[in-house]
PDB file of C-alpha atoms in Angstrom:
ATOM      1  CA  GLN A   1      11.388 -15.325   2.665  1.00  0.00           C
ATOM      2  CA  VAL A   2       9.811 -12.014   1.720  1.00  0.00           C
ATOM      3  CA  GLN A   3       9.871  -9.455   4.521  1.00  0.00           C
ATOM      4  CA  LEU A   4       8.098  -6.109   4.557  1.00  0.00           C
ATOM      5  CA  VAL A   5       8.639  -3.354   7.100  1.00  0.00           C
ATOM      6  CA  GLU A   6       6.410  -0.283   7.088  1.00  0.00           C
ATOM      7  CA  SER A   7       7.214   3.059   8.668  1.00  0.00           C
ATOM      8  CA  GLY A   8       6.042   6.654   8.594  1.00  0.00           C
ATOM      9  CA  GLY A   9       2.657   6.446  10.248  1.00  0.00           C
ATOM     10  CA  GLY A  10       1.542   8.895  12.910  1.00  0.00           C
ATOM     11  CA  SER A  11      -1.113  11.306  14.063  1.00  0.00           C
ATOM     12  CA  VAL A  12      -2.005  14.373  12.023  1.00  0.00           C
ATOM     13  CA  GLN A  13      -4.824  16.832  11.765  1.00  0.00           C
ATOM     14  CA  ALA A  14      -7.226  16.809   8.874  1.00  0.00           C
ATOM     15  CA  GLY A  15      -5.649  18.364   5.817  1.00  0.00           C
ATOM     16  CA  GLY A  16      -2.194  17.213   6.820  1.00  0.00           C
ATOM     17  CA  SER A  17       0.236  14.925   5.039  1.00  0.00           C
ATOM     18  CA  LEU A  18       2.210  11.782   5.785  1.00  0.00           C
ATOM     19  CA  ARG A  19       4.605   9.650   3.808  1.00  0.00           C
ATOM     20  CA  LEU A  20       4.634   5.920   4.413  1.00  0.00           C
ATOM     21  CA  SER A  21       7.558   3.713   3.474  1.00  0.00           C
ATOM     22  CA  CYS A  22       7.786  -0.032   3.033  1.00  0.00           C
ATOM     23  CA  ALA A  23      11.197  -1.672   2.930  1.00  0.00           C
ATOM     24  CA  ALA A  24      11.033  -4.998   1.117  1.00  0.00           C
ATOM     25  CA  SER A  25      13.604  -7.777   1.258  1.00  0.00           C
ATOM     26  CA  GLY A  26      13.953 -11.470   0.521  1.00  0.00           C
ATOM     27  CA  TYR A  27      13.509 -11.384  -3.227  1.00  0.00           C
ATOM     28  CA  THR A  28      15.252  -9.957  -6.250  1.00  0.00           C
ATOM     29  CA  GLY A  29      14.120  -8.061  -9.288  1.00  0.00           C
ATOM     30  CA  SER A  30      10.450  -7.616 -10.045  1.00  0.00           C
ATOM     31  CA  THR A  31       9.309 -11.068  -8.944  1.00  0.00           C
ATOM     32  CA  TYR A  32       6.683  -9.575  -6.677  1.00  0.00           C
ATOM     33  CA  CYS A  33       4.184  -6.753  -6.881  1.00  0.00           C
ATOM     34  CA  LEU A  34       3.846  -4.425  -3.903  1.00  0.00           C
ATOM     35  CA  ALA A  35       0.723  -2.581  -2.833  1.00  0.00           C
ATOM     36  CA  TRP A  36      -0.764  -0.634   0.059  1.00  0.00           C
ATOM     37  CA  PHE A  37      -3.841  -1.743   1.978  1.00  0.00           C
ATOM     38  CA  ARG A  38      -5.555  -0.369   5.058  1.00  0.00           C
ATOM     39  CA  GLN A  39      -7.931  -1.594   7.705  1.00  0.00           C
ATOM     40  CA  ALA A  40     -10.021   0.599   9.957  1.00  0.00           C
ATOM     41  CA  PRO A  41     -11.568  -0.749  13.176  1.00  0.00           C
ATOM     42  CA  GLU A  42     -14.478  -3.091  12.479  1.00  0.00           C
ATOM     43  CA  LYS A  43     -14.012  -2.743   8.730  1.00  0.00           C
ATOM     44  CA  GLU A  44     -12.608  -5.093   6.125  1.00  0.00           C
ATOM     45  CA  ARG A  45      -9.105  -4.611   4.851  1.00  0.00           C
ATOM     46  CA  GLU A  46      -9.171  -2.657   1.602  1.00  0.00           C
ATOM     47  CA  ARG A  47      -6.742  -1.932  -1.150  1.00  0.00           C
ATOM     48  CA  VAL A  48      -5.568   1.687  -1.188  1.00  0.00           C
ATOM     49  CA  ALA A  49      -2.965   1.865  -3.932  1.00  0.00           C
ATOM     50  CA  GLY A  50      -0.902  -0.415  -6.091  1.00  0.00           C
ATOM     51  CA  PHE A  51      -0.138  -1.302  -9.655  1.00  0.00           C
ATOM     52  CA  ASP A  52      -2.486  -2.836 -12.195  1.00  0.00           C
ATOM     53  CA  ILE A  53      -2.156  -5.414 -14.959  1.00  0.00           C
ATOM     54  CA  PHE A  54      -0.342  -2.832 -17.065  1.00  0.00           C
ATOM     55  CA  SER A  55       2.000  -2.010 -14.159  1.00  0.00           C
ATOM     56  CA  SER A  56       0.394   1.418 -13.969  1.00  0.00           C
ATOM     57  CA  THR A  57      -0.533   2.995 -10.675  1.00  0.00           C
ATOM     58  CA  SER A  58      -4.064   2.412  -9.467  1.00  0.00           C
ATOM     59  CA  TYR A  59      -5.947   3.828  -6.509  1.00  0.00           C
ATOM     60  CA  ALA A  60      -9.085   3.338  -4.528  1.00  0.00           C
ATOM     61  CA  ASP A  61     -11.671   5.960  -5.492  1.00  0.00           C
ATOM     62  CA  SER A  62     -11.605   7.336  -1.958  1.00  0.00           C
ATOM     63  CA  VAL A  63      -7.944   8.368  -2.214  1.00  0.00           C
ATOM     64  CA  LYS A  64      -7.588   9.354  -5.860  1.00  0.00           C
ATOM     65  CA  GLY A  65      -6.030  12.770  -6.228  1.00  0.00           C
ATOM     66  CA  ARG A  66      -4.780  12.739  -2.638  1.00  0.00           C
ATOM     67  CA  PHE A  67      -2.474   9.711  -2.382  1.00  0.00           C
ATOM     68  CA  THR A  68       0.486   8.868  -4.586  1.00  0.00           C
ATOM     69  CA  ILE A  69       2.218   5.507  -4.709  1.00  0.00           C
ATOM     70  CA  SER A  70       5.788   5.177  -5.893  1.00  0.00           C
ATOM     71  CA  GLN A  71       8.507   2.581  -5.850  1.00  0.00           C
ATOM     72  CA  ASP A  72      12.276   2.879  -5.729  1.00  0.00           C
ATOM     73  CA  ASN A  73      13.488  -0.388  -7.254  1.00  0.00           C
ATOM     74  CA  ALA A  74      17.129   0.338  -6.423  1.00  0.00           C
ATOM     75  CA  LYS A  75      16.207   0.529  -2.736  1.00  0.00           C
ATOM     76  CA  ASN A  76      13.425  -2.077  -2.927  1.00  0.00           C
ATOM     77  CA  THR A  77      11.196   0.410  -1.160  1.00  0.00           C
ATOM     78  CA  LEU A  78       7.565   1.302  -1.702  1.00  0.00           C
ATOM     79  CA  TYR A  79       6.157   4.679  -0.717  1.00  0.00           C
ATOM     80  CA  LEU A  80       2.745   6.172  -0.173  1.00  0.00           C
ATOM     81  CA  GLN A  81       2.548   9.956  -0.118  1.00  0.00           C
ATOM     82  CA  MET A  82      -0.715  10.958   1.538  1.00  0.00           C
ATOM     83  CA  THR A  83      -1.985  14.522   1.347  1.00  0.00           C
ATOM     84  CA  SER A  84      -5.232  16.269   2.294  1.00  0.00           C
ATOM     85  CA  LEU A  85      -5.797  13.591   4.893  1.00  0.00           C
ATOM     86  CA  LYS A  86      -9.291  13.087   6.234  1.00  0.00           C
ATOM     87  CA  PRO A  87     -10.521  11.512   9.480  1.00  0.00           C
ATOM     88  CA  GLU A  88     -11.892   8.626   7.409  1.00  0.00           C
ATOM     89  CA  ASP A  89      -8.320   7.805   6.354  1.00  0.00           C
ATOM     90  CA  THR A  90      -7.650   6.696   9.920  1.00  0.00           C
ATOM     91  CA  ALA A  91      -6.578   3.052   9.773  1.00  0.00           C
ATOM     92  CA  MET A  92      -3.727   0.629  10.073  1.00  0.00           C
ATOM     93  CA  TYR A  93      -1.843   0.746   6.801  1.00  0.00           C
ATOM     94  CA  TYR A  94      -0.194  -2.385   5.464  1.00  0.00           C
ATOM     95  CA  CYS A  95       2.298  -3.043   2.740  1.00  0.00           C
ATOM     96  CA  ALA A  96       1.795  -6.353   0.942  1.00  0.00           C
ATOM     97  CA  ALA A  97       3.584  -8.395  -1.696  1.00  0.00           C
ATOM     98  CA  GLY A  98       2.166 -10.848  -4.175  1.00  0.00           C
ATOM     99  CA  PRO A  99       3.533 -12.721  -7.185  1.00  0.00           C
ATOM    100  CA  ARG A 100       3.519 -10.876 -10.466  1.00  0.00           C
ATOM    101  CA  ARG A 101       1.064 -12.062 -13.128  1.00  0.00           C
ATOM    102  CA  ILE A 102       2.584 -14.544 -15.578  1.00  0.00           C
ATOM    103  CA  SER A 103       1.373 -12.345 -18.429  1.00  0.00           C
ATOM    104  CA  GLY A 104       2.823  -9.269 -16.754  1.00  0.00           C
ATOM    105  CA  GLY A 105       1.548  -6.593 -14.398  1.00  0.00           C
ATOM    106  CA  CYS A 106       0.003  -6.978 -10.987  1.00  0.00           C
ATOM    107  CA  TYR A 107      -3.172  -8.378  -9.520  1.00  0.00           C
ATOM    108  CA  LEU A 108      -5.652  -6.045  -7.854  1.00  0.00           C
ATOM    109  CA  ASP A 109      -7.326  -8.723  -5.725  1.00  0.00           C
ATOM    110  CA  ILE A 110      -6.241  -8.751  -2.092  1.00  0.00           C
ATOM    111  CA  SER A 111      -6.281 -12.552  -2.125  1.00  0.00           C
ATOM    112  CA  ARG A 112      -3.262 -12.531  -4.434  1.00  0.00           C
ATOM    113  CA  TYR A 113      -1.097 -10.822  -1.836  1.00  0.00           C
ATOM    114  CA  ASN A 114       0.403 -13.369   0.506  1.00  0.00           C
ATOM    115  CA  TYR A 115       3.152 -11.461   2.287  1.00  0.00           C
ATOM    116  CA  TRP A 116       2.263  -8.703   4.725  1.00  0.00           C
ATOM    117  CA  GLY A 117       4.092  -6.216   6.887  1.00  0.00           C
ATOM    118  CA  GLN A 118       3.216  -5.533  10.497  1.00  0.00           C
ATOM    119  CA  GLY A 119       1.393  -2.317   9.617  1.00  0.00           C
ATOM    120  CA  THR A 120       1.772   1.320  10.576  1.00  0.00           C
ATOM    121  CA  GLN A 121      -0.996   3.307  12.229  1.00  0.00           C
ATOM    122  CA  VAL A 122      -2.329   6.492  10.662  1.00  0.00           C
ATOM    123  CA  THR A 123      -4.654   8.629  12.765  1.00  0.00           C
ATOM    124  CA  VAL A 124      -6.284  11.756  11.365  1.00  0.00           C
ATOM    125  CA  SER A 125      -8.115  14.044  13.743  1.00  0.00           C
ATOM    126  CA  SER A 126     -10.728  16.575  12.752  1.00  0.00           C
TER     127      SER A 126
END
Protein backbone atom coordinates (compact mmCIF):
# COMPACT_ATOMS: atom_id res chain seq x y z
CA GLN A 1 0.00 0.00 0.00
CA VAL A 2 1.47 3.31 -1.10
CA GLN A 3 1.60 5.90 1.68
CA LEU A 4 2.46 9.57 1.30
CA VAL A 5 3.14 11.98 4.14
CA GLU A 6 3.58 15.68 3.44
CA SER A 7 5.26 18.20 5.71
CA GLY A 8 6.71 21.69 5.60
CA GLY A 9 3.63 23.83 5.15
CA GLY A 10 3.04 26.98 7.16
CA SER A 11 2.23 30.66 7.09
CA VAL A 12 4.54 33.15 5.41
CA GLN A 13 4.38 36.66 4.09
CA ALA A 14 4.35 37.40 0.40
CA GLY A 15 7.82 37.05 -1.05
CA GLY A 16 8.77 34.37 1.43
CA SER A 17 9.83 30.78 0.88
CA LEU A 18 8.81 27.33 2.05
CA ARG A 19 10.04 23.84 1.33
CA LEU A 20 7.53 21.02 1.26
CA SER A 21 8.52 17.39 1.68
CA CYS A 22 6.66 14.21 0.83
CA ALA A 23 7.86 10.93 2.30
CA ALA A 24 6.70 8.01 0.17
CA SER A 25 6.58 4.37 1.21
CA GLY A 26 4.98 1.10 0.19
CA TYR A 27 6.67 0.61 -3.15
CA THR A 28 10.14 0.08 -4.51
CA GLY A 29 12.12 1.57 -7.33
CA SER A 30 10.49 3.87 -9.84
CA THR A 31 7.17 2.04 -10.08
CA TYR A 32 5.27 5.22 -9.35
CA CYS A 33 5.49 8.84 -10.40
CA LEU A 34 5.14 11.51 -7.73
CA ALA A 35 3.75 15.00 -8.21
CA TRP A 36 2.51 18.02 -6.28
CA PHE A 37 -1.04 19.33 -6.50
CA ARG A 38 -2.87 22.07 -4.62
CA GLN A 39 -6.42 23.04 -3.88
CA ALA A 40 -7.57 26.46 -2.77
CA PRO A 41 -10.98 26.98 -1.13
CA GLU A 42 -13.82 26.66 -3.63
CA LYS A 43 -11.41 25.86 -6.44
CA GLU A 44 -10.60 22.63 -8.24
CA ARG A 45 -7.49 20.72 -7.36
CA GLU A 46 -4.71 21.59 -9.79
CA ARG A 47 -1.36 20.17 -10.67
CA VAL A 48 1.54 22.34 -9.50
CA ALA A 49 4.66 20.39 -10.37
CA GLY A 50 5.69 16.94 -11.44
CA PHE A 51 7.46 15.03 -14.14
CA ASP A 52 6.39 14.62 -17.74
CA ILE A 53 6.48 11.80 -20.28
CA PHE A 54 10.21 12.33 -20.65
CA SER A 55 10.67 12.26 -16.86
CA SER A 56 11.61 15.93 -17.01
CA THR A 57 10.29 18.42 -14.51
CA SER A 58 7.13 20.26 -15.47
CA TYR A 59 5.29 23.10 -13.79
CA ALA A 60 2.04 24.95 -13.88
CA ASP A 61 2.48 28.29 -15.64
CA SER A 62 1.54 30.10 -12.45
CA VAL A 63 4.56 28.75 -10.55
CA LYS A 64 7.22 28.54 -13.24
CA GLY A 65 10.41 30.25 -12.17
CA ARG A 66 9.33 30.29 -8.52
CA PHE A 67 8.84 26.63 -7.57
CA THR A 68 11.30 23.78 -7.96
CA ILE A 69 10.44 20.11 -7.68
CA SER A 70 13.07 17.54 -6.82
CA GLN A 71 13.20 13.93 -5.76
CA ASP A 72 15.65 12.02 -3.61
CA ASN A 73 15.25 8.42 -4.75
CA ALA A 74 17.51 7.08 -2.01
CA LYS A 75 15.17 8.56 0.60
CA ASN A 76 11.99 8.06 -1.45
CA THR A 77 11.18 11.69 -0.77
CA LEU A 78 9.73 14.37 -3.01
CA TYR A 79 10.36 18.05 -2.40
CA LEU A 80 8.85 21.31 -3.52
CA GLN A 81 10.95 24.42 -2.98
CA MET A 82 8.67 27.45 -3.17
CA THR A 83 10.09 30.95 -3.44
CA SER A 84 8.63 34.40 -4.10
CA LEU A 85 5.36 33.18 -2.66
CA LYS A 86 2.21 35.08 -3.48
CA PRO A 87 -1.15 35.25 -1.69
CA GLU A 88 -2.66 33.31 -4.60
CA ASP A 89 -0.39 30.38 -3.71
CA THR A 90 -2.46 29.89 -0.57
CA ALA A 91 -3.88 26.37 -0.70
CA MET A 92 -3.70 22.88 0.68
CA TYR A 93 -0.79 21.18 -1.02
CA TYR A 94 -0.94 17.48 -1.76
CA CYS A 95 1.61 14.93 -2.81
CA ALA A 96 0.25 12.22 -5.10
CA ALA A 97 1.50 9.01 -6.67
CA GLY A 98 0.42 7.36 -9.88
CA PRO A 99 1.70 4.44 -11.95
CA ARG A 100 4.46 5.20 -14.40
CA ARG A 101 3.59 5.10 -18.10
CA ILE A 102 4.31 1.74 -19.73
CA SER A 103 6.32 3.55 -22.40
CA GLY A 104 8.20 5.50 -19.74
CA GLY A 105 7.79 8.86 -18.03
CA CYS A 106 4.86 10.18 -16.07
CA TYR A 107 1.31 11.22 -16.77
CA LEU A 108 0.30 14.85 -16.32
CA ASP A 109 -3.42 14.16 -15.87
CA ILE A 110 -4.62 14.30 -12.28
CA SER A 111 -6.88 11.32 -12.93
CA ARG A 112 -3.82 9.10 -13.25
CA TYR A 113 -2.78 9.76 -9.66
CA ASN A 114 -4.56 7.40 -7.32
CA TYR A 115 -2.63 7.71 -4.07
CA TRP A 116 -2.79 10.92 -2.08
CA GLY A 117 -1.28 12.30 1.09
CA GLN A 118 -3.26 14.12 3.74
CA GLY A 119 -2.03 17.52 2.55
CA THR A 120 -0.13 20.37 4.13
CA GLN A 121 -1.51 23.89 4.35
CA VAL A 122 0.35 26.83 2.85
CA THR A 123 -0.90 30.31 3.70
CA VAL A 124 0.66 33.41 2.17
CA SER A 125 -0.33 36.78 3.54
CA SER A 126 0.05 40.07 1.73
